[in-house]
Short mmCIF file of C-alpha atoms and ligand atoms in Angstrom, two decimals:
data_model
loop_
_atom_site.label_atom_id
_atom_site.label_comp_id
_atom_site.label_asym_id
_atom_site.label_seq_id
_atom_site.Cartn_x
_atom_site.Cartn_y
_atom_site.Cartn_z
CA MET T 1 -23.66 7.12 9.59
CA LYS T 2 -20.82 6.36 7.22
CA VAL T 3 -18.51 8.49 5.10
CA ARG T 4 -16.47 7.02 2.28
CA PHE T 5 -13.34 8.99 1.39
CA VAL T 6 -12.20 8.59 -2.19
CA TYR T 7 -8.73 9.37 -3.50
CA PRO T 8 -8.97 9.57 -7.32
CA ARG T 9 -6.20 8.35 -9.58
CA PHE T 10 -4.12 10.58 -11.86
CA GLU T 11 -1.58 10.15 -14.67
CA ARG T 12 2.05 10.08 -13.70
CA HIS T 13 4.90 10.73 -16.13
CA ALA T 14 5.17 7.16 -17.44
CA GLU T 15 1.39 6.80 -17.63
CA SER T 16 1.24 9.90 -19.84
CA HIS T 17 4.22 8.63 -21.87
CA PRO T 18 4.64 4.84 -21.64
CA GLU T 19 7.76 4.98 -23.83
CA LEU T 20 9.58 6.38 -20.78
CA ARG T 21 9.48 2.90 -19.30
CA GLU T 22 11.95 1.80 -21.97
CA HIS T 23 14.50 4.37 -20.95
CA VAL T 24 14.41 4.90 -17.21
CA PRO T 25 16.24 2.05 -15.52
CA CYS T 26 14.44 2.00 -12.21
CA GLU T 27 11.31 1.13 -10.33
CA GLU T 28 8.22 3.16 -11.05
CA TYR T 29 7.03 5.42 -8.26
CA LEU T 30 3.46 5.14 -7.05
CA GLY T 31 3.56 7.83 -4.40
CA PRO T 32 1.31 8.08 -1.39
CA PRO T 33 -2.04 9.79 -1.20
CA SER T 34 -1.92 13.31 0.20
CA LEU T 35 -2.57 13.73 3.91
CA GLY T 36 -5.90 15.51 3.31
CA ILE T 37 -8.08 12.42 3.82
CA ALA T 38 -5.99 11.18 6.75
CA TYR T 39 -6.41 14.51 8.59
CA LEU T 40 -10.15 14.74 7.88
CA ALA T 41 -10.71 11.16 8.98
CA ALA T 42 -8.93 12.00 12.24
CA SER T 43 -11.24 15.01 12.70
CA THR T 44 -14.39 12.93 12.15
CA PRO T 45 -16.70 12.65 15.20
CA PRO T 46 -17.06 9.13 16.65
CA ASP T 47 -20.70 8.75 15.59
CA TRP T 48 -19.47 8.47 11.98
CA GLU T 49 -17.82 5.41 10.53
CA VAL T 50 -15.05 6.14 8.04
CA GLU T 51 -13.55 4.18 5.16
CA MET T 52 -11.21 5.05 2.32
CA ARG T 53 -10.96 3.89 -1.28
CA ASP T 54 -7.75 4.57 -3.19
CA ASP T 55 -8.81 4.63 -6.84
CA ARG T 56 -5.23 3.90 -7.95
CA LEU T 57 -5.25 0.56 -6.18
CA GLN T 58 -8.88 -0.35 -5.51
CA ASP T 59 -12.38 -0.31 -6.92
CA VAL T 60 -14.14 2.84 -5.64
CA GLY T 61 -17.28 0.74 -5.15
CA LEU T 62 -20.05 2.43 -7.15
CA ASP T 63 -22.17 -0.70 -6.80
CA ASP T 64 -21.45 -1.04 -3.10
CA VAL T 65 -22.84 2.16 -1.62
CA ASP T 66 -26.00 1.17 0.23
CA ASP T 67 -24.62 1.93 3.70
CA VAL T 68 -22.72 5.07 2.63
CA ASP T 69 -24.26 8.42 3.68
CA LEU T 70 -21.63 10.72 2.25
CA VAL T 71 -18.90 10.39 -0.38
CA ALA T 72 -15.98 12.76 0.29
CA ILE T 73 -13.55 13.15 -2.61
CA SER T 74 -10.12 14.73 -2.16
CA THR T 75 -8.55 16.14 -5.30
CA PHE T 76 -5.68 18.24 -6.60
CA THR T 77 -5.43 19.40 -10.20
CA ALA T 78 -3.79 16.30 -11.68
CA SER T 79 -6.66 14.12 -10.41
CA ALA T 80 -9.46 16.65 -10.94
CA LYS T 81 -10.84 15.25 -14.20
CA ARG T 82 -11.22 11.82 -12.64
CA ALA T 83 -12.56 13.33 -9.39
CA LEU T 84 -15.31 15.23 -11.20
CA ALA T 85 -16.27 12.11 -13.18
CA LEU T 86 -16.40 10.04 -9.98
CA ALA T 87 -18.51 12.73 -8.29
CA ASP T 88 -20.98 12.56 -11.20
CA ALA T 89 -21.04 8.76 -10.98
CA PHE T 90 -21.70 8.64 -7.21
CA ARG T 91 -24.46 11.22 -7.56
CA ALA T 92 -25.97 9.16 -10.37
CA VAL T 93 -26.38 6.26 -7.90
CA GLY T 94 -28.06 8.63 -5.44
CA LYS T 95 -25.20 9.53 -3.11
CA LYS T 96 -24.39 12.95 -1.64
CA VAL T 97 -20.92 14.08 -2.71
CA VAL T 98 -18.60 16.66 -1.16
CA LEU T 99 -15.44 17.75 -3.00
CA GLY T 100 -12.40 19.22 -1.22
CA GLY T 101 -8.67 19.73 -1.78
CA ILE T 102 -6.48 22.11 -3.76
CA PHE T 103 -8.50 21.98 -6.98
CA PRO T 104 -11.94 22.79 -5.46
CA THR T 105 -10.21 25.43 -3.34
CA MET T 106 -8.85 27.16 -6.44
CA LEU T 107 -11.81 26.61 -8.80
CA PRO T 108 -14.88 26.09 -6.57
CA ASP T 109 -17.34 27.03 -9.30
CA VAL T 110 -15.98 24.33 -11.62
CA ALA T 111 -16.17 21.75 -8.81
CA ALA T 112 -19.68 22.86 -7.82
CA ARG T 113 -21.11 21.68 -11.16
CA HIS T 114 -20.35 18.11 -10.11
CA ALA T 115 -20.95 18.00 -6.35
CA ASP T 116 -23.60 18.63 -3.71
CA SER T 117 -21.06 20.56 -1.71
CA VAL T 118 -17.63 22.12 -2.19
CA VAL T 119 -15.08 22.95 0.49
CA VAL T 120 -12.70 25.86 -0.01
CA GLY T 121 -9.43 25.75 1.94
CA GLU T 122 -8.35 23.66 4.90
CA GLY T 123 -10.98 21.08 5.77
CA GLU T 124 -10.63 20.38 9.50
CA GLY T 125 -12.43 23.54 10.68
CA VAL T 126 -15.60 22.95 8.65
CA TRP T 127 -15.69 19.14 8.56
CA PRO T 128 -17.72 18.59 11.78
CA SER T 129 -20.39 21.07 10.60
CA ILE T 130 -20.58 19.36 7.20
CA LEU T 131 -21.24 16.02 8.89
CA ARG T 132 -23.82 17.61 11.21
CA ASP T 133 -25.56 19.16 8.22
CA VAL T 134 -25.61 15.85 6.33
CA LYS T 135 -27.17 14.17 9.35
CA ALA T 136 -29.80 16.90 9.50
CA GLY T 137 -30.44 16.64 5.75
CA ASN T 138 -29.21 20.20 5.33
CA LEU T 139 -25.89 19.95 3.43
CA GLN T 140 -24.85 23.39 2.16
CA PRO T 141 -23.45 23.94 -1.35
CA ARG T 142 -20.29 25.62 -0.10
CA TYR T 143 -18.15 25.67 3.04
CA ARG T 144 -15.18 27.93 3.45
CA ALA T 145 -12.48 27.74 6.13
CA SER T 146 -12.98 31.04 7.97
CA ALA T 147 -9.60 31.00 9.75
CA PRO T 148 -6.38 29.03 9.38
CA VAL T 149 -6.36 25.82 11.42
CA ASP T 150 -4.43 26.13 14.68
CA PRO T 151 -1.63 23.53 14.27
CA ALA T 152 -1.75 22.73 18.00
CA SER T 153 -5.33 21.53 17.56
CA LEU T 154 -4.55 18.93 14.88
CA PRO T 155 -5.03 15.24 15.73
CA LEU T 156 -2.54 12.78 14.26
CA PRO T 157 -3.59 11.93 10.69
CA ARG T 158 -5.31 8.54 10.25
CA THR T 159 -2.63 7.13 7.96
CA ASP T 160 -3.80 3.68 9.03
CA LEU T 161 -6.56 4.15 6.42
CA TYR T 162 -4.05 4.18 3.57
CA VAL T 163 -4.03 1.14 1.35
CA ASP T 164 -0.50 -0.20 1.44
CA GLY T 165 -0.52 -1.64 -2.02
CA ALA T 166 -1.89 -4.10 -4.49
CA GLY T 167 0.35 -6.70 -6.09
CA ASP T 168 3.72 -5.12 -6.64
CA ARG T 169 2.32 -1.58 -6.59
CA ALA T 170 2.82 0.10 -3.24
CA PRO T 171 3.67 3.65 -2.24
CA ASP T 172 7.40 4.07 -1.65
CA ASP T 173 7.13 6.72 1.03
CA TYR T 174 4.46 8.60 2.93
CA PRO T 175 4.15 12.31 3.59
CA VAL T 176 4.78 13.82 6.99
CA GLN T 177 3.67 17.38 7.43
CA THR T 178 5.76 19.76 9.52
CA SER T 179 3.98 23.03 8.76
CA ARG T 180 1.06 24.60 6.91
CA GLY T 181 1.09 27.68 4.68
CA CYS T 182 4.01 29.67 3.31
CA GLN T 183 4.84 33.37 3.16
CA LEU T 184 6.77 33.18 -0.09
CA SER T 185 4.93 33.21 -3.39
CA CYS T 186 6.94 31.11 -5.82
CA PHE T 187 5.41 31.67 -9.22
CA ALA T 188 4.27 28.09 -9.83
CA CYS T 189 3.30 27.03 -6.30
CA ALA T 190 -0.20 26.40 -4.98
CA ILE T 191 0.54 26.40 -1.26
CA PRO T 192 0.24 30.09 -0.27
CA ALA T 193 -3.15 30.36 -1.99
CA SER T 194 -4.50 27.04 -0.70
CA MET T 195 -3.04 26.86 2.81
CA GLY T 196 -2.57 30.55 3.55
CA PRO T 197 0.26 33.07 3.36
CA MET T 198 1.84 32.38 6.77
CA LEU T 199 4.08 29.49 7.75
CA ARG T 200 2.40 27.73 10.70
CA PRO T 201 4.77 25.15 12.16
CA LEU T 202 3.24 21.99 13.62
CA PRO T 203 4.29 21.07 17.17
CA LEU T 204 7.39 18.88 17.39
CA ASP T 205 5.50 16.11 19.22
CA HIS T 206 2.93 16.02 16.44
CA ILE T 207 5.62 15.64 13.77
CA LEU T 208 7.40 12.89 15.70
CA GLY T 209 4.02 11.23 16.27
CA GLN T 210 3.43 11.14 12.51
CA ILE T 211 6.88 9.64 11.90
CA ASP T 212 6.44 7.04 14.65
CA GLN T 213 3.08 5.84 13.41
CA LEU T 214 4.51 5.38 9.92
CA ALA T 215 7.60 3.64 11.30
CA ALA T 216 5.39 1.26 13.30
CA ARG T 217 4.01 0.04 9.97
CA GLY T 218 7.47 -0.14 8.39
CA ARG T 219 6.78 2.87 6.19
CA LEU T 220 9.31 5.35 4.91
CA ALA T 221 8.61 9.06 5.60
CA SER T 222 9.13 12.12 3.41
CA PHE T 223 8.42 15.70 4.45
CA THR T 224 5.75 17.67 2.60
CA GLU T 225 7.74 20.91 2.78
CA ASP T 226 10.27 21.74 0.14
CA THR T 227 12.29 24.78 0.94
CA SER T 228 10.20 26.26 3.71
CA PHE T 229 12.37 24.56 6.36
CA PHE T 230 15.04 27.02 5.51
CA LEU T 231 12.99 30.18 5.04
CA HIS T 232 14.05 32.10 8.12
CA SER T 233 15.86 31.64 11.40
CA MET T 234 12.75 30.51 13.30
CA ALA T 235 11.98 27.81 10.72
CA ARG T 236 15.62 26.72 10.72
CA ALA T 237 15.76 26.54 14.50
CA ARG T 238 12.65 24.35 14.56
CA PHE T 239 14.06 22.19 11.81
CA ALA T 240 17.29 21.75 13.78
CA GLU T 241 15.23 20.76 16.82
CA LEU T 242 13.38 18.16 14.75
CA LEU T 243 16.61 16.73 13.33
CA ASP T 244 18.15 16.46 16.79
CA ALA T 245 15.06 14.71 18.12
CA LEU T 246 15.21 12.26 15.20
CA ALA T 247 18.91 11.61 15.76
CA GLU T 248 18.22 10.72 19.40
CA ARG T 249 15.63 8.04 18.60
CA GLU T 250 16.60 4.54 19.60
CA VAL T 251 15.17 3.18 16.37
CA PRO T 252 16.37 5.62 13.69
CA ALA T 253 13.61 7.27 11.64
CA ARG T 254 13.47 6.19 8.03
CA ILE T 255 13.38 9.38 5.96
CA SER T 256 13.35 8.96 2.18
CA TYR T 257 14.36 12.55 1.39
CA ILE T 258 14.16 16.19 2.35
CA GLY T 259 13.04 18.79 -0.18
CA ILE T 260 15.44 21.67 -0.79
CA SER T 261 16.42 24.15 -3.53
CA MET T 262 19.84 25.17 -4.88
CA PRO T 263 19.89 28.59 -3.15
CA MET T 264 18.97 26.85 0.10
CA ILE T 265 21.82 24.34 -0.23
CA LEU T 266 24.20 27.26 -0.62
CA ALA T 267 22.69 29.11 2.36
CA THR T 268 22.53 26.16 4.76
CA PRO T 269 25.18 26.24 7.50
CA ASP T 270 27.48 23.21 7.91
CA HIS T 271 26.07 22.31 11.32
CA LEU T 272 22.61 21.78 9.82
CA PHE T 273 24.00 19.35 7.23
CA GLU T 274 25.72 17.47 10.02
CA ARG T 275 22.45 17.27 11.94
CA MET T 276 20.63 16.04 8.83
CA ARG T 277 23.16 13.25 8.40
CA LYS T 278 22.86 12.27 12.06
CA ALA T 279 19.08 12.19 11.67
CA GLY T 280 19.50 9.68 8.85
CA VAL T 281 18.86 11.94 5.85
CA LYS T 282 20.70 10.56 2.83
CA MET T 283 18.91 12.26 -0.02
CA PHE T 284 17.65 15.68 -1.06
CA TYR T 285 14.72 16.08 -3.39
CA LEU T 286 16.27 19.10 -5.08
CA VAL T 287 13.40 21.14 -6.48
CA GLY T 288 14.45 23.03 -9.61
CA GLY T 289 12.74 25.70 -11.67
CA PHE T 290 11.20 27.80 -8.89
CA ASP T 291 14.31 29.66 -7.78
CA PRO T 292 16.52 32.29 -9.47
CA ILE T 293 19.50 29.94 -9.90
CA THR T 294 17.74 27.17 -11.83
CA ARG T 295 15.61 29.60 -13.81
CA LYS T 296 18.72 31.31 -15.18
CA ALA T 297 21.42 28.63 -15.20
CA PHE T 298 20.28 26.83 -18.37
CA THR T 299 19.51 29.86 -20.53
CA GLY T 300 23.08 30.02 -21.85
CA ARG T 301 23.28 33.68 -20.89
CA GLU T 302 23.96 33.54 -17.16
CA PRO T 303 27.38 31.98 -16.39
CA LYS T 304 27.23 33.09 -12.76
CA ALA T 305 23.95 31.25 -12.18
CA LEU T 306 25.43 28.15 -13.85
CA GLU T 307 28.44 28.32 -11.56
CA ARG T 308 26.19 28.62 -8.51
CA ALA T 309 24.22 25.62 -9.71
CA PHE T 310 27.45 23.56 -9.91
CA ASN T 311 28.48 24.77 -6.48
CA SER T 312 25.19 23.71 -4.94
CA ILE T 313 25.44 20.18 -6.37
CA ARG T 314 29.05 19.93 -5.26
CA ARG T 315 28.08 21.08 -1.78
CA ALA T 316 25.35 18.44 -1.50
CA PHE T 317 27.84 15.70 -2.49
CA ASP T 318 30.54 17.12 -0.20
CA GLN T 319 28.06 17.01 2.66
CA GLY T 320 27.24 13.39 1.89
CA ILE T 321 23.65 13.91 0.75
CA GLU T 322 22.59 12.68 -2.71
CA PRO T 323 20.96 15.45 -4.79
CA TYR T 324 17.95 13.83 -6.54
CA THR T 325 17.51 16.76 -8.89
CA SER T 326 14.22 17.86 -10.42
CA PHE T 327 14.57 19.93 -13.60
CA LEU T 328 11.63 22.05 -14.75
CA VAL T 329 11.46 23.17 -18.41
CA GLY T 330 9.19 25.62 -20.20
CA HIS T 331 9.99 28.93 -18.56
CA ASP T 332 9.79 32.02 -20.73
CA GLU T 333 13.60 32.21 -20.42
CA ASP T 334 14.04 28.69 -21.90
CA ASP T 335 14.88 28.22 -25.58
CA GLU T 336 15.54 25.14 -27.69
CA GLY T 337 19.12 24.93 -26.41
CA THR T 338 17.97 24.59 -22.80
CA PHE T 339 17.50 20.81 -23.02
CA ASP T 340 21.08 20.07 -24.07
CA ARG T 341 22.44 22.57 -21.55
CA MET T 342 20.58 20.75 -18.79
CA ILE T 343 21.94 17.36 -19.84
CA GLU T 344 25.47 18.72 -20.09
CA PHE T 345 25.11 20.27 -16.65
CA ALA T 346 23.76 17.07 -15.10
CA ASP T 347 26.65 15.08 -16.61
CA ARG T 348 29.36 17.46 -15.56
CA ALA T 349 27.91 17.88 -12.07
CA GLY T 350 27.79 14.09 -11.62
CA ILE T 351 24.07 13.95 -10.87
CA ARG T 352 23.02 10.28 -10.63
CA LYS T 353 19.31 10.62 -10.15
CA ALA T 354 17.08 13.20 -11.83
CA GLU T 355 13.52 13.84 -12.90
CA PHE T 356 12.27 16.15 -15.60
CA ALA T 357 9.02 18.10 -15.53
CA ILE T 358 7.19 20.56 -17.74
CA LEU T 359 6.20 23.87 -16.19
CA THR T 360 2.49 23.58 -15.42
CA PRO T 361 0.24 26.52 -14.59
CA TYR T 362 -1.87 25.01 -11.81
CA PRO T 363 -5.08 26.97 -11.15
CA GLY T 364 -4.66 29.64 -8.50
CA THR T 365 -0.88 29.94 -8.83
CA PRO T 366 0.77 33.20 -9.96
CA VAL T 367 1.82 31.60 -13.28
CA TRP T 368 -1.76 30.45 -13.91
CA HIS T 369 -3.05 34.01 -13.50
CA ALA T 370 -0.27 35.40 -15.72
CA LEU T 371 -0.71 32.90 -18.58
CA GLU T 372 -4.48 33.17 -18.43
CA ALA T 373 -4.26 36.97 -18.70
CA GLU T 374 -1.93 36.57 -21.71
CA GLY T 375 -4.32 34.08 -23.37
CA ARG T 376 -1.61 31.37 -23.40
CA LEU T 377 -3.48 28.45 -21.79
CA LEU T 378 -4.15 25.82 -24.46
CA HIS T 379 -6.95 23.87 -22.75
CA HIS T 380 -8.51 22.82 -19.44
CA ASP T 381 -8.05 19.07 -19.67
CA TRP T 382 -7.01 18.75 -16.02
CA SER T 383 -5.66 15.21 -16.45
CA LYS T 384 -2.89 16.73 -18.58
CA TYR T 385 -2.02 19.27 -15.86
CA ASN T 386 0.51 16.86 -14.36
CA ASP T 387 4.00 18.19 -15.22
CA ALA T 388 4.25 15.66 -18.07
CA ASN T 389 2.28 17.55 -20.76
CA VAL T 390 2.45 21.00 -22.31
CA VAL T 391 -0.77 22.87 -21.51
CA PHE T 392 0.30 26.41 -22.44
CA GLN T 393 1.94 28.25 -25.32
CA PRO T 394 5.68 28.50 -24.52
CA LYS T 395 7.42 31.77 -25.33
CA GLN T 396 10.46 30.65 -27.32
CA MET T 397 9.35 27.38 -28.94
CA SER T 398 6.27 25.49 -30.02
CA PRO T 399 4.30 23.27 -27.60
CA ASP T 400 5.40 20.21 -29.62
CA ARG T 401 9.04 21.17 -29.33
CA LEU T 402 8.74 21.57 -25.56
CA GLN T 403 6.97 18.23 -25.28
CA GLU T 404 9.66 16.51 -27.35
CA GLY T 405 12.41 18.29 -25.35
CA TYR T 406 10.99 16.90 -22.10
CA LEU T 407 11.01 13.32 -23.46
CA HIS T 408 14.52 13.88 -24.84
CA LEU T 409 15.69 14.89 -21.35
CA TRP T 410 14.48 11.64 -19.75
CA ARG T 411 15.89 9.55 -22.60
CA GLU T 412 19.25 11.30 -22.73
CA PHE T 413 19.82 11.45 -19.01
CA TYR T 414 19.16 7.76 -18.43
CA ARG T 415 20.33 6.21 -21.72
CA PRO T 416 24.05 5.70 -21.65
CA ARG T 417 24.97 6.87 -18.22
CA GLN T 418 26.11 5.72 -14.84
CA SER T 419 22.91 7.18 -13.40
CA LEU T 420 21.49 5.42 -10.36
CA ARG T 421 24.63 3.30 -9.98
CA GLY T 422 25.49 2.72 -6.36
CA LEU T 423 22.08 3.80 -5.07
CA ASP T 424 20.04 1.47 -2.86
CA ARG T 425 16.75 0.10 -4.09
CA GLU T 426 14.84 2.58 -1.93
CA GLU T 427 16.90 5.42 -3.34
CA ARG T 428 16.36 4.30 -6.91
CA THR T 429 12.59 4.71 -7.03
CA ILE T 430 11.75 7.70 -9.08
CA GLN T 431 8.79 9.90 -9.92
CA PHE T 432 8.09 9.03 -13.51
C1 LIG U 501 2.52 14.19 -1.07
C2 LIG U 501 2.46 15.01 -2.36
C3 LIG U 501 2.35 14.32 -3.54
C4 LIG U 501 2.10 12.84 -3.60
C5 LIG U 501 0.61 12.62 -3.47
C6 LIG U 501 -0.30 13.44 -4.42
C7 LIG U 501 -1.26 14.42 -3.81
N1 LIG U 501 -2.52 14.26 -4.04
O1 LIG U 501 -0.91 15.34 -3.12
C8 LIG U 501 2.73 12.48 -4.96
C9 LIG U 501 4.19 12.20 -4.74
C10 LIG U 501 2.09 11.32 -5.69
C11 LIG U 501 2.61 13.81 -5.67
C12 LIG U 501 2.70 13.94 -7.01
C13 LIG U 501 2.56 15.12 -7.68
N2 LIG U 501 2.36 16.33 -7.12
CO1 LIG U 501 2.34 16.64 -5.23
N3 LIG U 501 2.48 17.11 -3.44
C14 LIG U 501 2.51 16.42 -2.35
C15 LIG U 501 2.72 17.35 -1.16
C16 LIG U 501 4.22 17.41 -0.90
C17 LIG U 501 2.00 17.00 0.12
C18 LIG U 501 0.50 16.78 0.01
C19 LIG U 501 -0.09 16.74 1.38
O2 LIG U 501 -0.13 15.70 2.03
N4 LIG U 501 -0.51 17.91 1.88
C20 LIG U 501 -1.08 18.07 3.22
C21 LIG U 501 -2.62 17.97 3.19
C22 LIG U 501 -3.14 18.04 4.62
O3 LIG U 501 -3.08 19.07 2.45
P1 LIG U 501 -4.25 18.94 1.34
O4 LIG U 501 -4.13 17.68 0.59
O5 LIG U 501 -4.29 20.21 0.59
O6 LIG U 501 -5.59 18.80 2.25
C23 LIG U 501 -6.20 19.84 2.97
C24 LIG U 501 -7.20 20.68 2.15
O7 LIG U 501 -6.90 20.74 0.78
C25 LIG U 501 -8.52 20.08 2.45
N5 LIG U 501 -8.96 18.88 1.74
C26 LIG U 501 -8.27 18.01 0.98
N6 LIG U 501 -9.05 17.03 0.54
C27 LIG U 501 -10.27 17.24 1.02
C28 LIG U 501 -11.45 16.52 0.86
C29 LIG U 501 -12.60 16.95 1.49
C30 LIG U 501 -13.83 16.19 1.32
C31 LIG U 501 -12.57 18.13 2.30
C32 LIG U 501 -13.76 18.57 3.02
C33 LIG U 501 -11.39 18.88 2.43
C34 LIG U 501 -10.24 18.42 1.81
O8 LIG U 501 -8.39 19.74 3.80
C35 LIG U 501 -7.08 19.17 4.00
C36 LIG U 501 -6.66 19.41 5.42
O9 LIG U 501 -6.62 20.77 5.72
C37 LIG U 501 2.17 18.69 -1.75
C38 LIG U 501 2.77 19.94 -1.13
C39 LIG U 501 2.05 20.28 0.15
N7 LIG U 501 2.80 20.82 1.07
O10 LIG U 501 0.85 20.10 0.31
C40 LIG U 501 2.47 18.54 -3.23
C41 LIG U 501 1.47 19.10 -4.22
C42 LIG U 501 0.09 18.69 -3.80
N8 LIG U 501 1.83 18.39 -5.45
C43 LIG U 501 1.72 19.10 -6.51
C44 LIG U 501 1.99 18.63 -7.81
C45 LIG U 501 1.98 19.66 -8.90
C46 LIG U 501 2.26 17.29 -8.07
C47 LIG U 501 2.47 16.68 -9.45
C48 LIG U 501 1.27 16.96 -10.35
C49 LIG U 501 3.72 17.16 -10.11
C50 LIG U 501 4.99 16.95 -9.39
N9 LIG U 501 6.06 16.98 -10.11
O11 LIG U 501 5.06 16.75 -8.18
C51 LIG U 501 2.63 15.16 -9.15
C52 LIG U 501 1.53 14.23 -9.75
C53 LIG U 501 1.61 13.88 -11.17
C54 LIG U 501 2.86 13.29 -11.68
N10 LIG U 501 3.12 13.55 -12.91
O12 LIG U 501 3.57 12.59 -11.01
C55 LIG U 501 1.24 20.50 -6.19
C56 LIG U 501 -0.25 20.63 -6.50
C57 LIG U 501 -0.60 21.80 -7.36
C58 LIG U 501 -2.10 21.82 -7.61
N11 LIG U 501 -2.61 22.99 -7.75
O13 LIG U 501 -2.78 20.83 -7.65
C59 LIG U 501 1.59 20.60 -4.66
C60 LIG U 501 0.68 21.52 -3.85
C61 LIG U 501 3.06 21.09 -4.57
C62 LIG U 501 3.23 22.58 -4.80
N12 LIG U 501 4.11 23.16 -4.03
O14 LIG U 501 2.64 23.22 -5.64
N13 LIG U 501 2.46 14.83 -4.78
S1 LIG U 502 7.53 26.38 -3.47
FE1 LIG U 502 7.88 26.13 -1.25
S2 LIG U 502 8.87 28.10 -0.66
FE2 LIG U 502 7.86 28.48 -2.65
S3 LIG U 502 5.80 29.29 -2.15
FE3 LIG U 502 5.63 27.03 -2.40
S4 LIG U 502 5.82 26.20 -0.32
FE4 LIG U 502 6.63 28.31 -0.28
#
């Protein structure tokens, strides 16, 4: 028996807006596939053969399916339109299709119109029964993870299945997961609803195993967590343990960045920065727009938040870690002056590398529920739910103005500046 995993393509910033390529002076970022397929492949019983097709880099093989018994498509919202179309196409050539990932987890009824089976939540627990049912000709329309996966039970993800690239397009870094779930509920985040409301750390050996298997293939690692490393003392202690273990490696780990937020930079003790440096961390992916500092700092009405934002950038530089800063626009607090305030801030703070994103109400997140209740969602074209397009009615400006403001931010930040100067090639790649 054979399962073909399919990772559908999605539009990135410069694919949604090709004019960005004229302004951003750096390499385009392809990004890796999520770890979903790699973990499911690792949980597949040995009587099944597995293969993977990365739709961004390969043909998904609609005319090459004779020996395939199940097509398993992994999708999050940005790729959902393509995933549903591919599911229809594989079914049209007579194949059974199962859909899993964040999008089917959040909107299973939408996914069910296009698939023989839909999986809600983490996949590892139900995957062996799905394969058994396919073998018995008894695939069920829906499977739901009944309990959170025990992190100690997870096999190392089969990242060997990833396609490393085609021509000059290759992922720049690969995700390494250090935990599942999160007990916070940031208004625009999908993790608590998709992976559960408790942080479940993965064992240290498992994390190091993931990093080592990437390193063995010369791949750069990035962590899938953003701020959850720093949530509480237990998470911090584990993070410190991980950093120390990395620092002790004979061959240093190659980490592209660590996700963090401005409040977390301010709250992180000096010793943890030192340990990050020793572990080889040179860059933060500084997530903006989810926390109280970045939501207030650019409104023009909160000087204290602006000052804290400056302090956090200064602290990152003082600690020797480059703050690759992600700015999110479109909050209810944002007005038409927000764009110029952000640019002025980035200039004055000396930020060299930044990305700009439009607030996007992903299904199942708190902001999705709020905007839906207020009747402010403009459409359900999932391919435009990618942080590069306005899909809701903003509060203090028109959708067109917000869209134009986002493009203005990219243009202005990169046009005349010193941005990206002095950064290595690896550090220059950017999500656009
Ligand atoms: C690596 C990553 C990327 C990669 C790869 C994309 C991807 N598909 O995830 C890159 C860098 C390309 C990327 C890009 C984006 N990302 Co991203 N990314 C991540 C990240 C950090 C890790 C993903 C991962 O490996 N997770 C671990 C795996 C194990 O989890 P999983 O994929 O959910 O899989 C499990 C289940 O869903 C299920 N499952 C999954 N697939 C299948 C298939 C089958 C058949 C079955 C049975 C089960 C199953 O089982 C799996 C194991 O339990 C997550 C955050 C996170 N912690 O997950 C964000 C995340 C997925 N990204 C997100 C977003 C919004 C984006 C962007 C749209 C915007 C942005 N600014 O980042 C862009 C893409 C568009 C653009 N304009 O560039 C959101 C998704 C929101 C949503 N509802 O879809 C997340 C959740 C971040 C967040 N905190 O909200 N991202
Ligand atoms: S953004 Fe990070 S800290 Fe906030 S809910 Fe999501 S995973 Fe948790």
